[in-house]
Amino acid sequence: MIPTQDASARKREIDEKLKQEQDTLSFIRENLEKSDQLTNSMVSILSSFESRLMQLENSIIPVHKQTENLQRLQDNVDKTLSCMDHVISYYHVAKDTDKIIKEGPSGRLDEYLACIAKIQKAVEYFQDNNPDSPELNTVKVRFEKGKELLEAEFHSLLTRYSKPVPPILILDMIGADDELDTQEEVTLDHLPETVLQDIICISGWLVEYGRNQDFMNVYFQIRSSQLDRSVKSLKEHFRKSSSSSGVLYSPAVQNKRKDTPTKKPPKRPGTIRKAQNLLKQYSQHGLDGKKGGSNLTPMEGKDDVLDIEIDSYIHCISAFVKLAQSEYQLLTYIIPEHHQKKTFDSLIQEALDNLMLEGDNIVSAARRAIMRHDYSAVLTIFPILKHLKQTKPEFDQVLQGTAASTKNKLPSLITSMETIGAKALEEFADSIKNDPDKEYNMPKDGTVHELTSNAILFLQQLLDFQETAGAMLASQETSSSASSYSSEFSRRLLSTYICKVLGNLQLNLLSKSKVYEDTALSAIFLHNNYNYTLKSLEKSELIQLVSVTQRKAETQYRELIEQQIQSYQRSWLKVTEYITDRNMPAFQPGAKLKDKERQMIKDKFKGFNDGLEELCKIQKVWAIPDKDQRDAIRQAQKRMITQAYRAFLQRYTNISFTKNPEKYHKYRPEQVEAMIERLFDTSA
């Protein structure tokens, strides 16, 4: 029973589950049917929408295309109208710009250049699109007219505002380099800033569109003229300043100018005036105011003019360098870079040629001076040559990039000056050696000969230009050492040259001394000249320069001087021989003398008196300008004569050899000393 119940229950359970599954299946079927219905409805709707959308698209696309075409047509019309206006404007350019072009660019450069730009575009348009149209010729003519007016404005601005640099400002520029405490650099404003900007603008346009270099020629011609006028105005300034005040402004030592320029005399140690001043100084200090025998006459007026010319030329050289530097700086703003060096070369030619011509004239004047044996005039070359060589590095820097002919002008002038200077030095040395022995040219009092003073003064000038003079001498050397001479080499050459001049002078003086018939006067003459030479060497640096090649020169001169003193002293032997005991017997005081013995003593006294009077009379007018030497020679003579005279008097005072002793015993020893003290003194 139990199994039957279990089976029944199991069956019922299965039936219930089956029923549930069937219900579920029915629900799913219903839902699927509903889903199919909805899907069919959606497909129907979508099909309907697609159909309507296709109908709409078929209606809209043609309208859109038509609208797009209309818009394109509108744009083309607008562009065509714009192009027509632009093209028509080219036909009106000549008329629109006529007034401005005719009035020119003065005062409204920017507006004028804008008009030129319009004309240029019109020219380009007609050339590209209608080259045969009459309008092309019209705008071409207008463009050329505009360019001509721009070039005229360029010329006008440069001419109107380019002025020579004032001399005082140039001197300030030169002086600024010599001042160690300069607070501000001196600059030049050749053109006002606004004018400069206009010129730069015009030159830029002419470079780009002008298609010619005429404006560069205009530029260098105008600026070249102003550069030359600036240098000439400085030269004229020196001339006027010297004529009005006699004092020149020189920037060698100056303070910055506040209200008025500081004026100081130029320092030019190589001038003839300095030679005369040295001579005067030596006369006052070294020769005690007595420089006889020299026929030099002061020529202060001529020397002042010479100083002015030297100082003027030296300053003009320095001014040219500074002004050229300033001109090149200005030129770089205006001239295209690839034309700058050539334009600058042309710009400086006139001023440079004038300076070189003046330098050549100086060389020619020196050559003429040598021909007439005026060697002192050649000294003008020394300060100029020294300055040229000092300035040459800066000069070369300024001329970088210029033509070789331009660069070689200064070296050629330096070479010419060195050659003529060396010739003058050599011929001067020969002239010292060959100066003729003429009696009328000899100092009557045996003082320093003009040849000696001239030679020493000439040599003293070389001290201020040792390197320059040495370079002159070295330039004539052909040895390998001269090709690259050093300062020491040139110093030795100069020392050798000075020794040569002194040697020639000594030989000539020996020859001249033979003109004198009196050997004592000849000795005084040589003594004075040797002493003058030695003192001059010692008072200057000449002795140091001489000692470079001749170390014992000073000792040799002192020996020569002493020899001449001894030679002079021998002239008194004819006086002292009367008061010696030679050939005289011994006399006892109080003894009676024979007539012959008395006469011998009388002859002694008479010979001494006459000889003393004669020598004092003759030698009184002789000259020993050096006070120390004069006093020393007098003292030596007084000691020698009075010592012998006192001994002579002592021997014959107590011997009766005459009834009139005052006739023979004319002078006391003190009187003899006084007479000797008046030797070499015409005022005594």
XYZ file of C-alpha atoms in Angstrom:
684
model
C 0.000 0.000 0.000
C 2.644 2.283 0.888
C 4.437 2.051 -2.453
C 1.186 2.847 -4.265
C 0.759 6.019 -2.280
C 4.303 7.062 -2.976
C 3.811 6.579 -6.638
C 0.590 8.532 -6.588
C 2.239 11.390 -4.779
C 5.159 11.342 -7.137
C 2.792 11.478 -10.072
C 0.892 14.425 -8.683
C 4.137 16.247 -8.122
C 5.197 15.619 -11.664
C 1.818 16.700 -13.018
C 2.027 19.954 -11.104
C 5.509 20.695 -12.402
C 4.353 19.868 -15.905
C 1.432 22.235 -15.559
C 3.756 24.964 -14.381
C 6.096 24.449 -17.296
C 3.163 24.567 -19.677
C 1.943 27.814 -18.164
C 5.412 29.245 -18.515
C 5.626 28.115 -22.078
C 2.266 29.712 -22.845
C 3.478 33.014 -21.317
C 6.600 32.957 -23.412
C 4.604 32.298 -26.558
C 2.313 35.171 -25.856
C 5.221 37.505 -25.291
C 6.930 36.373 -28.465
C 3.791 37.050 -30.405
C 3.552 40.556 -28.901
C 7.244 41.108 -29.712
C 6.691 40.057 -33.295
C 3.775 42.441 -33.536
C 5.868 45.334 -32.166
C 8.745 44.516 -34.503
C 6.483 44.509 -37.478
C 5.025 47.833 -36.422
C 8.509 49.387 -35.984
C 9.656 48.108 -39.351
C 6.565 49.558 -40.907
C 7.191 52.946 -39.219
C 10.846 52.997 -40.240
C 10.010 52.108 -43.770
C 7.531 54.915 -43.874
C 10.139 57.417 -42.380
C 12.757 56.313 -44.888
C 10.332 56.817 -47.698
C 9.428 60.292 -46.505
C 13.126 61.216 -45.882
C 14.042 60.220 -49.402
C 11.251 62.356 -50.707
C 12.530 65.329 -48.599
C 16.133 64.858 -49.753
C 15.051 64.737 -53.343
C 13.342 68.059 -52.781
C 16.132 69.916 -50.727
C 19.397 68.968 -52.518
C 18.570 70.784 -55.756
C 17.659 73.914 -53.818
C 20.951 73.744 -51.854
C 23.013 73.331 -54.986
C 21.288 76.237 -56.587
C 21.887 78.401 -53.519
C 25.572 77.433 -53.453
C 25.980 78.369 -57.072
C 24.325 81.686 -56.448
C 26.685 82.365 -53.516
C 29.718 81.528 -55.636
C 28.489 83.832 -58.319
C 28.056 86.564 -55.713
C 31.627 86.088 -54.443
C 33.008 86.186 -57.947
C 31.136 89.378 -58.641
C 32.525 90.966 -55.452
C 36.066 89.862 -56.269
C 35.715 91.102 -59.794
C 34.510 94.470 -58.577
C 37.406 94.657 -56.084
C 39.938 93.791 -58.753
C 38.368 96.323 -61.050
C 38.655 98.983 -58.379
C 42.296 98.004 -57.754
C 43.116 98.071 -61.450
C 41.265 101.337 -61.944
C 43.317 102.801 -59.051
C 46.505 102.222 -61.080
C 45.048 104.398 -63.819
C 44.460 107.128 -61.220
C 47.857 106.849 -59.456
C 49.497 109.535 -61.591
C 46.682 111.961 -60.868
C 46.388 111.092 -57.167
C 50.128 111.479 -56.496
C 50.744 114.440 -58.790
C 50.493 117.122 -56.119
C 52.694 115.374 -53.548
C 55.341 114.446 -56.122
C 55.511 117.990 -57.447
C 55.850 119.447 -53.942
C 58.715 117.081 -53.198
C 59.689 115.112 -50.090
C 60.857 118.026 -48.001
C 59.132 117.984 -44.632
C 56.994 114.891 -45.315
C 59.308 112.129 -46.376
C 57.128 109.237 -45.162
C 54.080 110.441 -47.119
C 56.244 111.032 -50.187
C 57.763 107.545 -50.033
C 54.252 106.070 -49.727
C 53.285 107.839 -52.970
C 56.445 106.587 -54.659
C 55.507 103.059 -53.553
C 52.073 103.442 -55.209
C 53.648 104.647 -58.428
C 56.123 101.790 -58.366
C 53.304 99.224 -58.006
C 51.468 100.852 -60.929
C 54.594 100.562 -63.045
C 54.906 96.895 -62.164
C 51.205 96.302 -62.994
C 51.326 97.891 -66.414
C 54.622 96.184 -67.239
C 53.105 92.790 -66.427
C 49.597 93.299 -67.831
C 49.570 96.095 -70.380
C 53.106 97.000 -71.447
C 51.886 98.954 -74.470
C 49.500 101.222 -72.583
C 50.202 104.965 -72.501
C 49.601 104.881 -68.742
C 52.838 102.893 -68.343
C 54.890 105.734 -69.774
C 53.042 108.203 -67.580
C 53.737 106.366 -64.318
C 57.330 105.633 -65.423
C 57.947 109.324 -65.959
C 56.311 110.078 -62.616
C 58.480 107.426 -60.904
C 61.686 108.803 -62.411
C 60.638 112.301 -61.406
C 60.003 111.104 -57.877
C 63.407 109.405 -57.768
C 65.122 112.546 -59.028
C 63.428 114.598 -56.322
C 64.540 112.086 -53.706
C 68.116 112.341 -54.964
C 67.788 116.125 -54.956
C 66.497 116.006 -51.381
C 69.431 113.752 -50.427
C 71.823 116.282 -51.974
C 69.975 119.210 -50.400
C 69.977 117.757 -46.885
C 73.655 116.867 -47.055
C 74.609 120.250 -48.483
C 72.450 122.240 -46.087
C 73.466 120.499 -42.877
C 77.057 119.432 -43.615
C 79.317 122.000 -41.997
C 83.061 122.044 -41.310
C 83.934 120.903 -37.795
C 84.959 123.917 -35.655
C 88.715 123.998 -34.940
C 88.183 124.173 -31.190
C 86.143 120.964 -31.282
C 88.814 119.275 -33.386
C 91.472 120.290 -30.872
C 89.310 118.872 -28.101
C 89.114 115.569 -29.978
C 92.880 115.464 -30.408
C 93.473 116.513 -26.813
C 91.123 113.876 -25.440
C 93.659 111.194 -26.353
C 96.418 112.978 -24.448
C 94.417 113.357 -21.253
C 94.525 110.546 -18.762
C 91.726 111.971 -16.642
C 89.240 112.710 -19.415
C 85.779 112.233 -18.001
C 83.833 112.188 -21.245
C 84.646 111.312 -24.806
C 84.440 114.077 -27.368
C 82.018 113.050 -30.107
C 81.042 114.740 -33.358
C 77.470 115.151 -34.537
C 77.977 115.861 -38.216
C 74.215 115.991 -38.892
C 71.120 116.615 -36.718
C 69.473 113.357 -35.688
C 66.229 113.959 -37.618
C 68.148 114.915 -40.757
C 70.377 111.872 -40.392
C 67.345 109.584 -40.156
C 65.853 111.149 -43.304
C 69.120 110.698 -45.177
C 69.384 107.082 -44.031
C 65.789 106.488 -45.145
C 66.394 108.055 -48.578
C 69.661 106.162 -49.093
C 67.937 102.915 -48.157
C 65.230 103.544 -50.769
C 67.732 104.546 -53.420
C 69.778 101.411 -52.770
C 66.723 99.165 -53.093
C 64.809 100.889 -55.878
C 67.049 103.587 -57.343
C 69.187 101.117 -59.268
C 72.174 103.482 -59.482
C 75.045 104.696 -57.318
C 74.817 108.397 -58.105
C 73.800 109.257 -54.565
C 77.009 107.618 -53.248
C 79.060 109.896 -55.487
C 77.070 112.863 -54.218
C 77.685 111.737 -50.651
C 81.455 111.363 -50.904
C 81.825 114.635 -52.849
C 79.952 116.673 -50.250
C 81.503 114.986 -47.225
C 84.951 115.056 -48.824
C 84.663 118.803 -49.263
C 83.616 119.244 -45.631
C 86.465 117.046 -44.401
C 88.982 119.084 -46.358
C 87.432 122.352 -45.174
C 87.577 121.146 -41.561
C 91.306 120.427 -41.823
C 91.950 123.733 -43.588
C 89.915 125.647 -40.997
C 92.136 124.177 -38.273
C 95.199 125.357 -40.154
C 93.668 128.803 -40.577
C 92.838 128.827 -36.870
C 96.512 128.406 -36.035
C 97.460 131.186 -38.422
C 94.879 133.640 -37.080
C 95.529 132.776 -33.440
C 99.233 133.343 -33.860
C 98.782 136.621 -35.695
C 96.297 138.015 -33.180
C 97.729 136.881 -29.865
C 101.040 135.244 -30.629
C 99.908 132.261 -28.555
C 98.422 129.104 -29.957
C 95.941 126.791 -28.400
C 97.463 123.370 -28.112
C 95.683 120.400 -26.612
C 98.886 118.725 -25.491
C 98.089 119.548 -21.865
C 94.627 120.898 -21.205
C 91.567 120.671 -19.034
C 88.100 120.096 -20.367
C 86.770 123.311 -21.800
C 84.042 124.988 -19.748
C 83.411 128.442 -21.185
C 86.487 129.294 -23.206
C 89.254 127.149 -24.632
C 92.414 126.748 -22.616
C 95.316 128.102 -24.614
C 98.890 127.092 -24.162
C 101.901 127.524 -26.386
C 102.704 124.491 -28.461
C 105.482 122.259 -27.250
C 107.726 121.728 -30.217
C 111.267 121.011 -28.975
C 112.664 120.422 -32.419
C 112.401 123.960 -33.685
C 115.104 126.483 -34.391
C 113.717 128.728 -31.685
C 114.562 126.097 -29.110
C 118.092 126.015 -30.458
C 118.380 129.739 -29.924
C 116.902 129.447 -26.456
C 119.419 126.756 -25.583
C 122.194 128.986 -26.842
C 120.878 131.854 -24.767
C 120.536 129.607 -21.725
C 124.082 128.336 -22.140
C 125.331 131.883 -22.567
C 123.714 132.950 -19.301
C 124.630 129.954 -17.188
C 127.443 128.044 -18.827
C 129.428 130.917 -20.311
C 128.671 133.695 -17.840
C 126.951 135.793 -20.451
C 129.887 135.858 -22.848
C 129.451 133.898 -26.024
C 131.742 135.520 -28.455
C 132.622 134.630 -31.962
C 129.230 133.397 -33.067
C 127.435 135.523 -35.606
C 124.018 133.997 -34.966
C 121.346 136.640 -35.035
C 117.949 136.126 -33.429
C 115.117 135.589 -35.875
C 112.239 135.218 -33.464
C 109.611 136.338 -35.954
C 110.713 133.836 -38.570
C 111.024 131.110 -35.972
C 107.538 131.820 -34.681
C 106.183 131.351 -38.182
C 108.158 128.140 -38.496
C 106.774 126.874 -35.194
C 103.254 127.686 -36.327
C 103.701 125.792 -39.583
C 105.128 122.734 -37.827
C 102.518 122.736 -35.095
C 99.752 123.351 -37.611
C 100.808 120.452 -39.837
C 101.189 118.052 -36.917
C 97.750 118.942 -35.598
C 96.252 118.667 -39.086
C 97.591 115.110 -39.375
C 96.010 114.169 -36.036
C 92.823 115.990 -37.004
C 92.603 114.082 -40.278
C 92.804 110.747 -38.450
C 90.082 111.707 -35.980
C 87.828 113.249 -38.604
C 88.296 110.295 -40.952
C 87.324 107.916 -38.154
C 84.219 109.983 -37.499
C 83.373 110.159 -41.219
C 83.630 106.391 -41.567
C 81.316 105.901 -38.610
C 78.766 108.237 -40.227
C 79.207 106.563 -43.599
C 78.294 103.119 -42.213
C 74.769 104.374 -41.482
C 74.172 105.719 -44.987
C 76.178 103.720 -47.536
C 75.571 99.974 -48.195
C 78.168 97.741 -46.601
C 79.671 96.458 -49.850
C 80.228 100.046 -51.060
C 81.518 101.539 -47.790
C 85.276 101.051 -48.246
C 85.286 102.325 -51.820
C 83.175 105.365 -50.936
C 85.340 106.085 -47.883
C 88.459 105.824 -50.045
C 87.054 108.448 -52.411
C 85.818 110.606 -49.534
C 89.219 111.054 -47.866
C 91.270 111.535 -51.043
C 91.078 115.328 -51.287
C 92.042 116.014 -47.661
C 94.667 113.258 -47.662
C 96.205 114.450 -50.934
C 96.414 118.010 -49.617
C 98.157 116.827 -46.454
C 100.567 114.656 -48.422
C 101.218 117.550 -50.821
C 102.017 119.802 -47.896
C 104.318 117.099 -46.547
C 106.024 116.832 -49.932
C 106.447 120.606 -49.925
C 108.131 120.345 -46.525
C 110.476 117.707 -47.930
C 111.178 119.901 -50.979
C 111.865 122.902 -48.744
C 114.247 120.755 -46.696
C 115.968 119.617 -49.893
C 116.419 123.229 -50.990
C 117.727 124.108 -47.523
C 120.318 121.333 -47.815
C 121.399 122.670 -51.195
C 122.073 126.077 -49.669
C 123.664 124.418 -46.599
C 120.981 125.649 -44.220
C 120.857 122.500 -42.116
C 118.995 124.063 -39.218
C 115.927 124.377 -41.470
C 115.933 120.595 -41.890
C 115.163 120.299 -38.175
C 111.536 121.031 -39.072
C 111.289 117.493 -40.414
C 112.133 115.855 -37.086
C 109.002 116.706 -35.040
C 106.825 116.070 -38.089
C 108.417 112.716 -38.847
C 108.248 111.710 -35.197
C 104.534 112.497 -35.131
C 103.870 110.737 -38.435
C 105.507 107.549 -37.166
C 103.608 107.747 -33.881
C 100.346 108.267 -35.758
C 100.982 105.595 -38.407
C 99.345 102.632 -36.529
C 96.151 104.613 -36.056
C 96.450 105.908 -39.609
C 96.736 102.365 -40.983
C 93.738 101.267 -38.970
C 91.617 104.067 -40.383
C 92.664 103.204 -43.951
C 91.900 99.490 -43.696
C 90.102 98.315 -46.807
C 91.091 101.311 -48.935
C 93.123 101.058 -52.128
C 96.813 100.190 -51.905
C 97.713 103.573 -53.411
C 95.874 105.273 -50.549
C 97.534 103.146 -47.878
C 100.994 103.795 -49.320
C 100.802 107.589 -49.231
C 101.845 108.026 -45.604
C 104.638 105.392 -45.728
C 105.953 107.070 -48.875
C 106.020 110.453 -47.142
C 107.756 108.923 -44.100
C 110.348 107.308 -46.370
C 110.943 110.617 -48.165
C 111.415 112.430 -44.875
C 113.760 109.758 -43.553
C 115.809 109.897 -46.745
C 116.090 113.683 -46.829
C 116.735 113.748 -43.081
C 119.538 111.198 -43.372
C 121.009 113.195 -46.253
C 120.878 116.359 -44.160
C 122.601 114.637 -41.242
C 125.397 113.294 -43.414
C 125.916 116.550 -45.280
C 125.901 118.467 -42.011
C 128.683 116.228 -40.705
C 130.632 116.845 -43.920
C 130.012 120.589 -43.706
C 131.506 120.633 -40.210
C 134.579 118.912 -41.521
C 134.951 121.103 -44.594
C 134.061 124.524 -43.179
C 136.679 126.861 -44.710
C 139.410 128.498 -42.633
C 138.892 132.195 -43.280
C 140.521 134.849 -41.166
C 137.616 137.267 -41.393
C 135.350 134.577 -39.994
C 137.531 133.900 -36.961
C 136.682 135.530 -33.608
C 139.292 138.166 -32.840
C 139.126 137.390 -29.111
C 139.467 133.621 -29.482
C 136.002 132.895 -28.136
C 133.675 130.068 -29.198
C 133.430 129.827 -32.967
C 130.063 129.971 -34.647
C 130.735 126.572 -36.175
C 131.049 125.032 -32.709
C 127.888 126.589 -31.321
C 125.925 125.684 -34.445
C 127.171 122.110 -34.400
C 126.383 121.620 -30.705
C 122.963 123.223 -31.004
C 122.171 121.047 -34.001
C 123.175 117.926 -32.087
C 121.146 118.992 -29.066
C 118.032 119.013 -31.225
C 118.571 115.339 -31.949
C 118.087 114.524 -28.270
C 114.370 115.149 -28.528
C 114.188 112.915 -31.593
C 116.701 110.172 -30.875
C 114.533 107.376 -32.214
C 113.557 109.429 -35.254
C 117.136 110.424 -36.072
C 118.315 106.867 -35.452
C 115.648 105.570 -37.838
C 116.805 108.089 -40.446
C 120.359 106.809 -40.209
C 119.228 103.180 -40.115
C 117.114 103.677 -43.239
C 120.315 104.287 -45.186
C 122.033 101.167 -43.862
C 122.288 98.223 -46.234
C 123.333 95.621 -43.678
C 120.975 92.868 -42.595
C 120.860 94.249 -39.067
C 119.458 97.511 -40.383
C 116.547 95.830 -42.080
C 114.987 95.072 -38.729
C 116.709 97.630 -36.565
C 115.916 97.913 -32.906
C 115.906 100.980 -30.729
C 119.314 99.984 -29.373
C 120.703 99.641 -32.882
C 119.407 103.080 -33.884
C 120.776 104.528 -30.632
C 124.235 103.194 -31.460
C 123.977 104.595 -34.977
C 123.058 107.992 -33.578
C 125.904 107.817 -31.068
C 128.317 106.966 -33.860
C 127.000 109.873 -35.903
C 127.382 112.368 -33.031
C 130.927 111.163 -32.416
C 131.622 111.631 -36.130
C 130.341 115.228 -36.005
C 132.386 115.961 -32.877
C 135.457 114.412 -34.489
C 134.980 116.488 -37.632
C 134.486 119.570 -35.496
C 137.693 118.907 -33.573
C 139.700 118.479 -36.785
C 138.262 121.655 -38.263
C 138.940 123.656 -35.107
C 142.565 122.505 -35.133
C 142.832 123.709 -38.697
C 141.140 127.026 -37.923
C 143.379 127.640 -34.917
C 146.354 127.841 -37.264
C 144.899 131.016 -38.732
C 146.008 132.856 -35.580
C 149.596 134.078 -35.675
C 149.732 134.129 -31.861
C 149.999 130.564 -30.565
C 148.617 131.676 -27.191
C 145.467 133.026 -28.846
C 145.243 129.801 -30.812
C 145.393 127.870 -27.528
C 142.690 130.098 -25.993
C 140.531 129.569 -29.072
C 140.838 125.783 -28.876
C 140.357 125.851 -25.102
C 137.137 127.836 -25.402
C 135.730 125.588 -28.101
C 136.697 122.350 -26.359
C 135.318 123.624 -23.077
C 132.108 124.812 -24.709
C 131.691 121.413 -26.339
C 132.309 119.525 -23.093
C 130.001 121.722 -21.042
C 127.288 121.437 -23.671
C 127.615 117.663 -23.692
C 127.418 117.546 -19.905
C 124.489 119.923 -19.600
C 122.433 117.825 -21.998
C 122.059 114.083 -22.465
C 124.530 114.178 -25.326
C 127.330 112.878 -23.097
C 125.300 109.743 -22.301
C 124.585 109.260 -25.986
C 128.236 109.758 -26.936
C 129.346 107.293 -24.254
C 127.366 104.519 -25.962
C 130.184 104.158 -28.494
C 132.940 106.295 -26.953
C 133.147 105.780 -23.203
C 136.197 107.997 -22.596
C 134.931 111.041 -24.489
C 134.625 113.194 -21.365
C 138.134 112.334 -20.212
C 139.546 113.028 -23.651
C 137.973 116.468 -23.773
C 139.339 117.335 -20.323
C 142.812 116.293 -21.478
C 142.462 118.480 -24.569
C 141.389 121.437 -22.439
C 144.323 120.954 -20.087
C 146.725 120.742 -23.010
C 145.512 124.086 -24.350
C 145.800 125.693 -20.907
C 149.400 124.530 -20.698
C 150.032 125.785 -24.219
C 148.621 129.182 -23.245
C 150.726 129.326 -20.077
C 153.864 128.854 -22.139
C 153.179 132.290 -23.649
C 154.206 133.781 -20.289
C 157.618 132.154 -20.348
C 159.003 135.138 -22.250
C 157.977 137.232 -19.245
C 159.076 134.919 -16.479
C 162.437 134.235 -18.094
C 163.420 137.824 -17.233
C 162.952 137.196 -13.526
C 164.863 133.929 -13.325
C 168.473 133.502 -12.194
C 169.520 131.910 -15.440
C 172.847 133.345 -16.734
C 173.024 135.735 -13.737
C 175.990 135.820 -11.292
C 175.422 135.835 -7.538
C 175.319 139.375 -6.077
C 176.126 140.202 -2.494
C 174.034 142.876 -0.793
C 175.947 146.144 -0.566
C 178.618 145.041 -3.033
C 179.595 147.445 -5.773
C 178.391 146.320 -9.169
C 180.052 146.737 -12.465
C 178.321 148.674 -15.225
C 177.686 145.465 -17.134
C 176.106 143.834 -14.085
C 173.939 146.844 -13.394
C 172.809 146.829 -17.007
C 171.942 143.146 -16.805
C 169.680 143.785 -13.805
C 168.113 146.801 -15.505
C 167.416 144.682 -18.566
C 165.759 142.090 -16.327
C 163.389 144.624 -14.811
C 162.734 146.367 -18.100
C 162.115 143.106 -19.950
C 159.698 141.938 -17.273
C 157.824 145.259 -17.165
C 157.550 145.544 -20.937
C 156.573 141.903 -21.355
C 153.948 142.098 -18.605
C 152.435 145.262 -20.015
C 152.409 143.887 -23.545
C 150.796 140.565 -22.606
C 148.202 142.204 -20.364
C 147.346 144.681 -23.086
C 146.998 141.963 -25.724
C 145.271 139.318 -23.591
C 142.885 141.725 -21.937
C 140.724 141.738 -25.067
C 140.782 137.972 -25.377
C 137.747 136.066 -24.124
C 137.210 133.045 -21.946
C 133.417 132.950 -21.618
C 133.357 130.228 -18.943
C 133.716 132.067 -15.622
C 135.102 129.066 -13.774
C 137.735 128.454 -16.414
C 138.546 132.130 -16.634
C 139.045 132.422 -12.879
C 141.085 129.222 -12.715
C 143.460 130.359 -15.471
C 143.862 133.777 -13.856
C 144.607 132.225 -10.478
C 147.157 129.859 -11.970
C 148.896 132.725 -13.746
C 148.873 134.892 -10.649
C 150.460 132.152 -8.564
C 153.107 131.412 -11.173
C 154.000 135.018 -11.980
C 153.785 136.627 -8.558
C 155.682 133.820 -6.878
C 158.568 134.237 -9.302
C 158.277 138.035 -9.172
C 158.422 138.152 -5.374
C 161.502 135.969 -5.377
C 163.052 138.227 -8.021
C 162.333 141.371 -6.011
C 163.677 139.794 -2.876
C 166.979 139.063 -4.620
C 167.473 142.589 -5.994
C 165.791 144.837 -3.407
C 168.993 145.420 -1.397
C 171.222 145.655 -4.431
C 171.927 149.128 -5.740
C 171.850 148.883 -9.532
C 170.346 152.287 -10.365
C 169.885 155.790 -9.046
C 166.214 155.677 -10.117
C 164.847 152.397 -8.726
C 161.200 153.505 -9.282
C 161.930 153.566 -13.017
C 162.583 149.838 -12.997
C 160.647 148.685 -9.973
C 157.338 149.837 -11.498
C 154.963 147.239 -10.085
C 154.430 145.711 -6.706
C 153.337 142.051 -6.612
C 149.817 143.161 -5.739
C 149.729 145.368 -8.821
C 150.914 142.482 -10.984
C 148.107 140.342 -9.572
C 145.622 143.099 -10.307
C 146.843 143.350 -13.890
C 146.521 139.586 -14.372
C 143.056 139.703 -12.799
C 141.994 142.023 -15.627
C 142.933 139.513 -18.303
C 140.055 138.362 -20.589
C 137.911 141.274 -19.474
C 137.324 144.113 -21.923
C 135.259 146.038 -19.381
C 138.120 146.251 -16.844
